[in-house]
Amino acid sequence: MAHGFADLHIHTDYSDGFWSPAQVVERVVAEGDLTVIAITDHDITDGVAETLAAAAPHGIEVVPAIEASATTDKRPIHILGYFVDIDDPAFLAEQERVVGMRVERMRKMVAKLAAYGIEVDMDELLAFAHRGIVGRLHLAHFLVRQGAVASLEEAFGRYLADDRPCYVPIGSNTPKGAIEMILQAGGVPVLAHPATSQVDELIPAMVRDGLRGIEVWHGAHSTEQSRYYASLAKKHGLLVSGGSDCHGPGKGEVLIGKVKIGLEVVEALRDAAPGKPGP
Ligand code: AMP
Ligand code: FE
Ligand code: FE
Ligand code: ZN
């Protein structure tokens, strides 16, 4: 009989998390009661295999997953994909395309910062991101490091947040495109952190496009917000999910352990995974 709890939203340094897969596993083990985790790096599944290898000796299950970026007219949103096939060639090609678009997008953001008198060396920034696909959290840390801003909050508040002047959307996918990418890879598409994204009015269209769930519990959701999104999931006949969205120590509070969900949630998602469409 399976025991323990799950955290289905964790980043590694393959995206903008500040822990390697081995460090993530070390912290998961230290929690004591987490037996299932999902690695949900932004737009990349490269960290899954390393996490699986690190977790196996501890008997911790790793759900292969992704947090796919999508652009809407209003703001960026994130679609989690659980139980994706990380060896699917088309899925990997799609990830490569998005990673390339992220670099181009970052060049545009760097150009916008220059107009505010902030010079960022793109090569240094990419080196700073190390093996992680480059994102705004890297850029924010880089700005702090070079003294252009005093804090992450200032970096986002003045320049990088969704509604600030140096923000450029990634533009890699619409929500429909992200959902289809996940379905094609055999995964279950779930809307990430809806209380942060504030796109409730888009949910019915996303459900028509194949969305199967909502992330009800999240490191930044209040109890009221989780209750509200649980009711919304029920209303739309959607599955529920939850996780801490831990990025390690690079994003304020270390969130691992903050959200622990029941294993029945994992089983419902597993049962819903379509598997890859046949040839
Ligand atoms: P990107 O995918 O490059 O657009 O970056 C999105 C990531 O930036 C999120 O997953 C967070 O890690 C981080 N982020 C976005 N907005 C904020 C914010 N206001 N404060 C701190 N981190 C943020
Ligand atoms: Fe992130
Ligand atoms: Fe997210
Ligand atoms: Zn995340």
XYZ file of C-alpha atoms and ligand atoms in Angstrom:
305
model
C 0.000 0.000 0.000
C 1.537 3.294 -1.120
C 2.137 5.774 1.633
C 3.247 9.356 1.945
C 2.502 12.517 0.006
C 3.290 14.133 -3.319
C 4.692 17.467 -4.483
C 3.889 17.783 -8.172
C 5.594 21.086 -8.957
C 9.366 21.342 -8.524
C 12.027 23.119 -10.590
C 15.695 22.194 -11.034
C 18.662 24.067 -12.442
C 17.731 22.717 -15.871
C 15.327 25.690 -15.881
C 15.315 28.486 -13.289
C 15.532 26.399 -10.126
C 18.661 26.829 -8.027
C 19.108 23.197 -7.061
C 20.440 20.373 -9.193
C 18.310 17.210 -9.370
C 20.552 15.589 -6.713
C 20.064 18.573 -4.384
C 16.308 18.483 -4.955
C 16.215 14.795 -4.047
C 18.306 15.449 -0.941
C 15.732 17.987 0.256
C 12.809 15.751 -0.666
C 14.333 12.902 1.354
C 14.831 15.279 4.298
C 11.085 16.010 4.299
C 10.566 12.391 5.290
C 7.046 11.936 3.985
C 7.274 12.946 0.310
C 7.186 9.772 -1.784
C 6.198 11.180 -5.175
C 7.536 14.307 -6.869
C 7.113 15.801 -10.326
C 9.940 17.673 -12.020
C 8.249 20.551 -13.826
C 10.967 22.641 -15.390
C 9.953 25.489 -17.674
C 9.784 24.228 -21.268
C 12.322 21.412 -20.810
C 12.360 17.798 -19.603
C 16.151 17.391 -19.526
C 16.240 17.265 -15.706
C 13.868 14.316 -15.363
C 16.338 11.490 -16.072
C 18.913 12.803 -13.604
C 16.231 13.195 -10.937
C 14.958 9.662 -11.562
C 18.478 8.316 -11.069
C 18.997 10.289 -7.849
C 15.572 9.384 -6.446
C 15.519 5.661 -7.242
C 17.726 4.527 -4.313
C 15.359 6.330 -1.923
C 12.218 4.734 -3.348
C 10.886 8.130 -4.413
C 8.782 8.172 -7.577
C 9.501 10.923 -10.100
C 6.662 11.881 -12.422
C 8.063 13.049 -15.771
C 6.610 16.480 -16.365
C 7.023 19.927 -17.869
C 5.719 23.456 -17.217
C 5.005 24.734 -20.701
C 4.961 28.479 -21.352
C 2.008 29.924 -23.210
C 1.261 33.465 -24.260
C -2.231 34.979 -24.136
C -3.458 38.465 -25.070
C -3.477 39.348 -21.393
C -0.454 37.710 -19.831
C 1.757 34.642 -19.910
C 0.332 31.445 -18.442
C 1.822 28.074 -17.622
C 0.446 24.646 -18.501
C 1.787 21.704 -16.529
C 2.072 18.414 -18.397
C 2.240 15.237 -16.290
C 3.366 11.763 -17.375
C 4.811 13.060 -20.641
C 7.060 10.802 -22.732
C 10.481 12.399 -22.326
C 11.895 10.347 -25.225
C 9.307 11.425 -27.793
C 11.310 12.913 -30.717
C 8.614 15.431 -31.707
C 8.288 16.603 -28.097
C 12.061 17.027 -27.809
C 12.174 18.947 -31.097
C 9.427 21.226 -29.809
C 11.414 21.856 -26.609
C 14.437 22.784 -28.700
C 12.358 25.274 -30.674
C 11.083 26.923 -27.487
C 14.556 27.091 -25.924
C 15.752 28.935 -29.044
C 12.834 31.357 -28.813
C 13.683 32.003 -25.166
C 17.203 33.064 -26.117
C 15.873 35.418 -28.824
C 13.316 36.796 -26.390
C 16.057 37.394 -23.823
C 18.062 39.349 -26.417
C 15.024 41.618 -26.858
C 14.683 42.091 -23.107
C 18.372 42.929 -22.856
C 17.928 45.528 -25.628
C 15.030 47.078 -23.716
C 17.113 47.272 -20.547
C 19.805 49.103 -22.516
C 17.257 51.847 -23.182
C 17.093 52.262 -19.383
C 20.860 52.527 -19.180
C 21.374 48.949 -17.991
C 23.980 47.044 -19.969
C 23.738 43.259 -19.842
C 26.304 41.064 -21.572
C 24.216 38.359 -23.211
C 27.028 35.795 -23.191
C 27.670 36.373 -19.501
C 23.958 36.073 -18.805
C 23.760 32.757 -20.657
C 26.818 31.526 -18.765
C 25.181 32.645 -15.510
C 22.082 30.585 -16.395
C 24.518 27.643 -16.582
C 22.708 24.652 -18.077
C 19.292 26.109 -17.293
C 17.147 27.369 -20.120
C 17.324 31.117 -19.727
C 14.453 32.996 -18.086
C 13.501 36.114 -16.218
C 14.590 34.745 -12.839
C 18.144 34.384 -14.182
C 18.031 37.900 -15.589
C 16.731 39.284 -12.283
C 19.547 37.634 -10.327
C 22.042 38.850 -12.891
C 20.818 42.444 -12.472
C 21.188 42.165 -8.708
C 24.664 40.698 -9.095
C 25.864 43.523 -11.294
C 24.322 46.109 -9.002
C 21.740 47.464 -11.463
C 19.021 46.812 -8.860
C 19.117 46.173 -5.139
C 16.799 43.157 -5.035
C 14.819 40.629 -7.046
C 11.675 42.523 -6.122
C 13.117 45.679 -7.620
C 14.196 43.837 -10.780
C 10.677 42.515 -11.362
C 8.865 45.553 -9.974
C 10.677 48.057 -12.156
C 11.593 46.131 -15.281
C 10.726 42.467 -15.662
C 7.224 41.682 -14.363
C 4.484 40.902 -16.906
C 3.297 44.511 -16.936
C 6.699 46.217 -16.735
C 8.471 47.926 -19.646
C 11.301 45.461 -20.287
C 9.094 42.371 -20.359
C 8.882 40.543 -23.677
C 6.592 37.513 -24.083
C 8.255 34.263 -25.150
C 5.596 33.800 -27.830
C 6.360 30.104 -28.218
C 2.811 28.804 -27.919
C -0.802 29.758 -27.417
C -2.523 27.889 -24.565
C -4.010 25.591 -27.229
C -0.542 24.941 -28.670
C 0.901 24.110 -25.257
C -2.007 21.785 -24.446
C -1.652 19.995 -27.787
C 2.102 19.600 -27.326
C 1.503 17.891 -23.952
C -1.280 15.654 -25.312
C 0.905 14.638 -28.267
C 3.622 13.664 -25.786
C 1.123 11.418 -23.995
C 0.732 13.741 -21.003
C -2.070 15.298 -18.951
C -2.365 19.104 -19.369
C -3.100 21.011 -16.149
C -3.405 24.797 -15.706
C -0.656 25.956 -13.321
C -1.198 28.350 -10.390
C -4.515 29.836 -11.601
C -4.699 32.282 -8.687
C -1.456 33.872 -9.839
C -2.268 33.757 -13.540
C -5.813 35.150 -13.229
C -7.174 33.759 -16.473
C -10.351 32.074 -15.215
C -12.307 33.361 -18.215
C -10.016 31.384 -20.536
C -10.623 28.068 -18.759
C -13.716 26.956 -20.755
C -11.865 27.415 -24.062
C -8.829 25.582 -22.691
C -11.087 22.705 -21.595
C -12.410 22.495 -25.170
C -8.798 22.392 -26.342
C -8.019 19.430 -24.088
C -7.115 20.831 -20.656
C -7.700 18.078 -18.093
C -6.934 19.671 -14.742
C -6.253 22.674 -12.505
C -3.444 23.130 -10.011
C -5.570 23.678 -6.913
C -2.841 23.646 -4.264
C 0.238 25.781 -4.860
C 2.973 27.444 -2.838
C 1.452 30.865 -3.523
C -2.246 29.929 -3.130
C -4.138 30.859 0.018
C -6.528 28.356 1.587
C -9.455 30.343 0.180
C -7.951 30.345 -3.294
C -7.382 26.580 -3.161
C -10.968 26.075 -2.056
C -12.212 28.267 -4.882
C -10.177 26.448 -7.537
C -11.243 23.062 -6.184
C -14.844 24.140 -6.752
C -13.998 25.453 -10.213
C -12.366 22.106 -11.087
C -15.514 20.327 -9.995
C -17.698 22.668 -12.033
C -15.698 22.008 -15.201
C -15.208 18.287 -14.548
C -11.458 18.754 -14.213
C -8.852 16.835 -12.255
C -6.940 18.559 -9.465
C -3.236 18.803 -8.821
C -0.865 20.546 -6.474
C 2.722 21.321 -5.675
C 5.033 23.771 -3.999
C 6.582 25.349 -7.159
C 9.895 25.220 -5.312
C 12.775 26.926 -7.140
C 15.244 26.244 -4.321
C 16.777 29.260 -2.553
C 16.722 31.525 -5.635
C 13.205 32.849 -5.293
C 12.670 34.023 -1.740
C 11.260 31.386 0.585
C 12.313 27.779 -0.081
C 8.942 26.209 -0.759
C 9.653 22.497 -0.638
C 7.440 20.879 1.985
C 4.908 23.686 1.897
C 2.458 21.755 -0.282
C 1.880 18.043 0.226
C -0.972 16.402 -1.586
C -2.584 12.978 -1.341
C -1.370 10.141 -3.548
C -4.885 9.593 -4.910
C -4.345 12.813 -6.859
C -1.305 11.262 -8.532
C -3.243 8.099 -9.398
C -6.086 10.097 -10.961
C -3.579 11.973 -13.130
C -1.801 8.738 -14.062
C -5.113 7.158 -15.092
C -5.920 10.209 -17.215
C -2.637 10.160 -19.145
C -3.671 9.443 -22.708
C -0.434 7.700 -23.642
C 1.008 8.483 -26.994
C -1.303 8.396 -30.008
C -0.658 5.295 -32.098
C 1.259 5.344 -35.400
P 9.956 33.367 -17.831
O 9.450 31.956 -18.004
O 11.321 33.560 -18.367
O 8.975 34.390 -18.339
O 10.082 33.579 -16.277
C 9.022 33.220 -15.441
C 9.616 32.925 -14.089
O 10.102 34.135 -13.532
C 8.620 32.394 -13.091
O 8.490 31.017 -13.158
C 9.281 32.796 -11.815
O 10.319 31.879 -11.531
C 9.879 34.128 -12.145
N 9.009 35.287 -11.846
C 8.059 35.857 -12.630
N 7.523 36.941 -12.023
C 8.152 37.047 -10.844
C 8.075 37.960 -9.751
N 7.212 39.008 -9.773
N 8.886 37.751 -8.687
C 9.763 36.721 -8.653
N 9.883 35.828 -9.656
C 9.102 35.988 -10.726
Fe 10.260 29.754 -12.619
Fe 4.753 28.777 -13.268
Zn 6.827 26.493 -11.750
